[in-house]
GROMACS .gro file of C-alpha atoms in nm:
model
  127
    1MET     CA    1  11.002   8.091   8.555
    2LYS     CA    2  10.731   8.382   8.633
    3THR     CA    3  10.502   8.467   8.367
    4ALA     CA    4  10.249   8.755   8.261
    5PRO     CA    5   9.877   8.726   8.420
    6LYS     CA    6   9.729   8.748   8.087
    7LEU     CA    7   9.752   8.513   7.729
    8PRO     CA    8   9.891   8.748   7.451
    9ASP     CA    9   9.521   8.789   7.350
   10GLY     CA   10   9.425   8.927   7.682
   11THR     CA   11   9.278   8.609   7.836
   12PRO     CA   12   9.310   8.593   8.222
   13PHE     CA   13   9.582   8.343   8.330
   14PRO     CA   14   9.648   8.370   8.712
   15THR     CA   15   9.879   8.118   8.710
   16LEU     CA   16  10.246   8.315   8.804
   17TYR     CA   17  10.523   8.074   8.842
   18TYR     CA   18  10.570   7.778   8.662
   19LEU     CA   19  10.827   7.500   8.678
   20THR     CA   20  11.052   7.469   8.401
   21HIS     CA   21  11.308   7.228   8.497
   22PRO     CA   22  11.212   6.836   8.326
   23ALA     CA   23  11.349   6.666   8.599
   24LEU     CA   24  11.205   6.892   8.854
   25THR     CA   25  10.877   6.907   8.675
   26ALA     CA   26  10.853   6.523   8.663
   27ALA     CA   27  10.928   6.495   9.047
   28ALA     CA   28  10.652   6.704   9.090
   29SER     CA   29  10.453   6.563   8.896
   30ARG     CA   30  10.511   6.219   9.065
   31LEU     CA   31  10.469   6.369   9.404
   32GLU     CA   32  10.124   6.463   9.293
   33THR     CA   33  10.038   6.078   9.236
   34THR     CA   34  10.101   6.038   9.613
   35GLY     CA   35   9.798   6.144   9.777
   36LEU     CA   36  10.037   6.423   9.901
   37MET     CA   37   9.775   6.689   9.788
   38ARG     CA   38   9.499   6.545  10.004
   39GLU     CA   39   9.681   6.495  10.297
   40MET     CA   40   9.844   6.862  10.263
   41THR     CA   41   9.441   6.982  10.219
   42GLU     CA   42   9.330   6.778  10.504
   43ARG     CA   43   9.595   6.966  10.742
   44LEU     CA   44   9.466   7.296  10.664
   45GLY     CA   45   9.135   7.228  10.835
   46ARG     CA   46   9.327   7.090  11.112
   47ASP     CA   47   9.582   7.347  11.167
   48ALA     CA   48   9.538   7.722  11.220
   49ASP     CA   49   9.874   7.789  11.182
   50LEU     CA   50   9.954   7.593  10.872
   51ALA     CA   51   9.638   7.751  10.727
   52ALA     CA   52   9.719   8.091  10.800
   53ALA     CA   53  10.057   8.075  10.644
   54TYR     CA   54   9.929   7.924  10.320
   55ARG     CA   55   9.669   8.216  10.306
   56ARG     CA   56   9.977   8.419  10.354
   57ALA     CA   57  10.155   8.261  10.095
   58HIS     CA   58   9.783   8.304   9.845
   59GLU     CA   59   9.814   8.704   9.968
   60SER     CA   60  10.184   8.746   9.881
   61TYR     CA   61  10.080   8.555   9.513
   62LEU     CA   62   9.800   8.778   9.439
   63ALA     CA   63   9.965   9.106   9.515
   64GLU     CA   64  10.277   9.052   9.324
   65ARG     CA   65  10.056   8.915   9.018
   66ASP     CA   66   9.836   9.209   9.077
   67ALA     CA   67  10.157   9.474   9.094
   68ILE     CA   68  10.193   9.345   8.773
   69GLU     CA   69   9.818   9.351   8.616
   70SER     CA   70   9.530   9.308   8.806
   71LEU     CA   71   9.272   9.067   8.673
   72GLY     CA   72   9.001   9.153   8.916
   73THR     CA   73   8.991   8.810   9.069
   74THR     CA   74   9.156   8.640   9.413
   75PHE     CA   75   9.200   8.358   9.223
   76THR     CA   76   9.572   8.276   9.252
   77GLY     CA   77   9.701   7.950   9.165
   78GLY     CA   78   9.754   7.608   9.324
   79GLY     CA   79   9.470   7.566   9.501
   80MET     CA   80   9.552   7.874   9.755
   81PRO     CA   81   9.398   7.958  10.009
   82ASP     CA   82   9.195   7.698  10.059
   83ARG     CA   83   9.284   7.333   9.930
   84VAL     CA   84   9.606   7.194   9.757
   85LYS     CA   85   9.536   7.129   9.407
   86CYS     CA   86   9.917   7.149   9.191
   87LEU     CA   87  10.216   7.103   9.356
   88HIS     CA   88  10.417   7.299   9.069
   89VAL     CA   89  10.285   7.620   9.113
   90LEU     CA   90  10.368   7.628   9.461
   91ILE     CA   91  10.734   7.446   9.422
   92ALA     CA   92  10.762   7.732   9.190
   93HIS     CA   93  10.681   7.980   9.417
   94SER     CA   94  10.883   7.864   9.688
   95LEU     CA   95  11.164   7.855   9.463
   96ALA     CA   96  11.085   8.154   9.374
   97LYS     CA   97  11.036   8.364   9.631
   98GLY     CA   98  11.282   8.164   9.889
   99PRO     CA   99  11.202   7.907  10.215
  100GLY     CA  100  10.895   8.059  10.475
  101VAL     CA  101  10.661   8.227  10.217
  102ASN     CA  102  10.480   7.923  10.091
  103PRO     CA  103  10.488   7.629  10.325
  104PHE     CA  104  10.334   7.334  10.080
  105GLY     CA  105  10.600   7.468   9.848
  106ASP     CA  106  10.873   7.431  10.115
  107GLU     CA  107  10.707   7.086  10.224
  108ALA     CA  108  10.719   6.963   9.879
  109LEU     CA  109  11.114   7.079   9.814
  110ALA     CA  110  11.184   6.941  10.115
  111ILE     CA  111  11.053   6.576  10.014
  112LEU     CA  112  11.220   6.623   9.675
  113ALA     CA  113  11.535   6.694   9.748
  114GLY     CA  114  11.591   6.397   9.937
  115GLU     CA  115  11.543   6.188   9.639
  116PRO     CA  116  11.841   6.028   9.420
  117ALA     CA  117  11.727   6.199   9.127
  118MET     CA  118  11.739   6.584   9.248
  119ALA     CA  119  12.087   6.566   9.329
  120GLY     CA  120  12.250   6.856   9.170
  121ILE     CA  121  11.898   6.993   9.084
  122LEU     CA  122  11.795   7.065   9.501
  123VAL     CA  123  12.007   7.124   9.771
  124GLU     CA  124  11.800   7.070  10.076
  125GLY     CA  125  11.753   7.437  10.222
  126GLN     CA  126  11.890   7.612   9.952
  127TRP     CA  127  11.600   7.702   9.773
   0.00000   0.00000   0.00000
């Protein structure tokens, strides 16, 4: 789901995309408990190509949000571009924009697509 970048009272709220499917949201929460986010963040420091792709995801997210309404900040969501903080945001970004935009969202989706509980919800390569 895509939302406006401000709450009804005008408070800036930089998260643009949300997971809304209960099973997918629960699966993302479980995945967050595995240490994957820490491992992903560590990889950013070792892999310049991955870091560049994640920065491009951040810039794409920021441009899309600012096209709706600029918040005057470069903070986006999910920890982008320097760390991985919320797989829910990254997965939602990948689902909304398709493969190849957010490398960590794509990676998390590929992991989840292999889980039996995601059968009929995620089909590998079709998000």
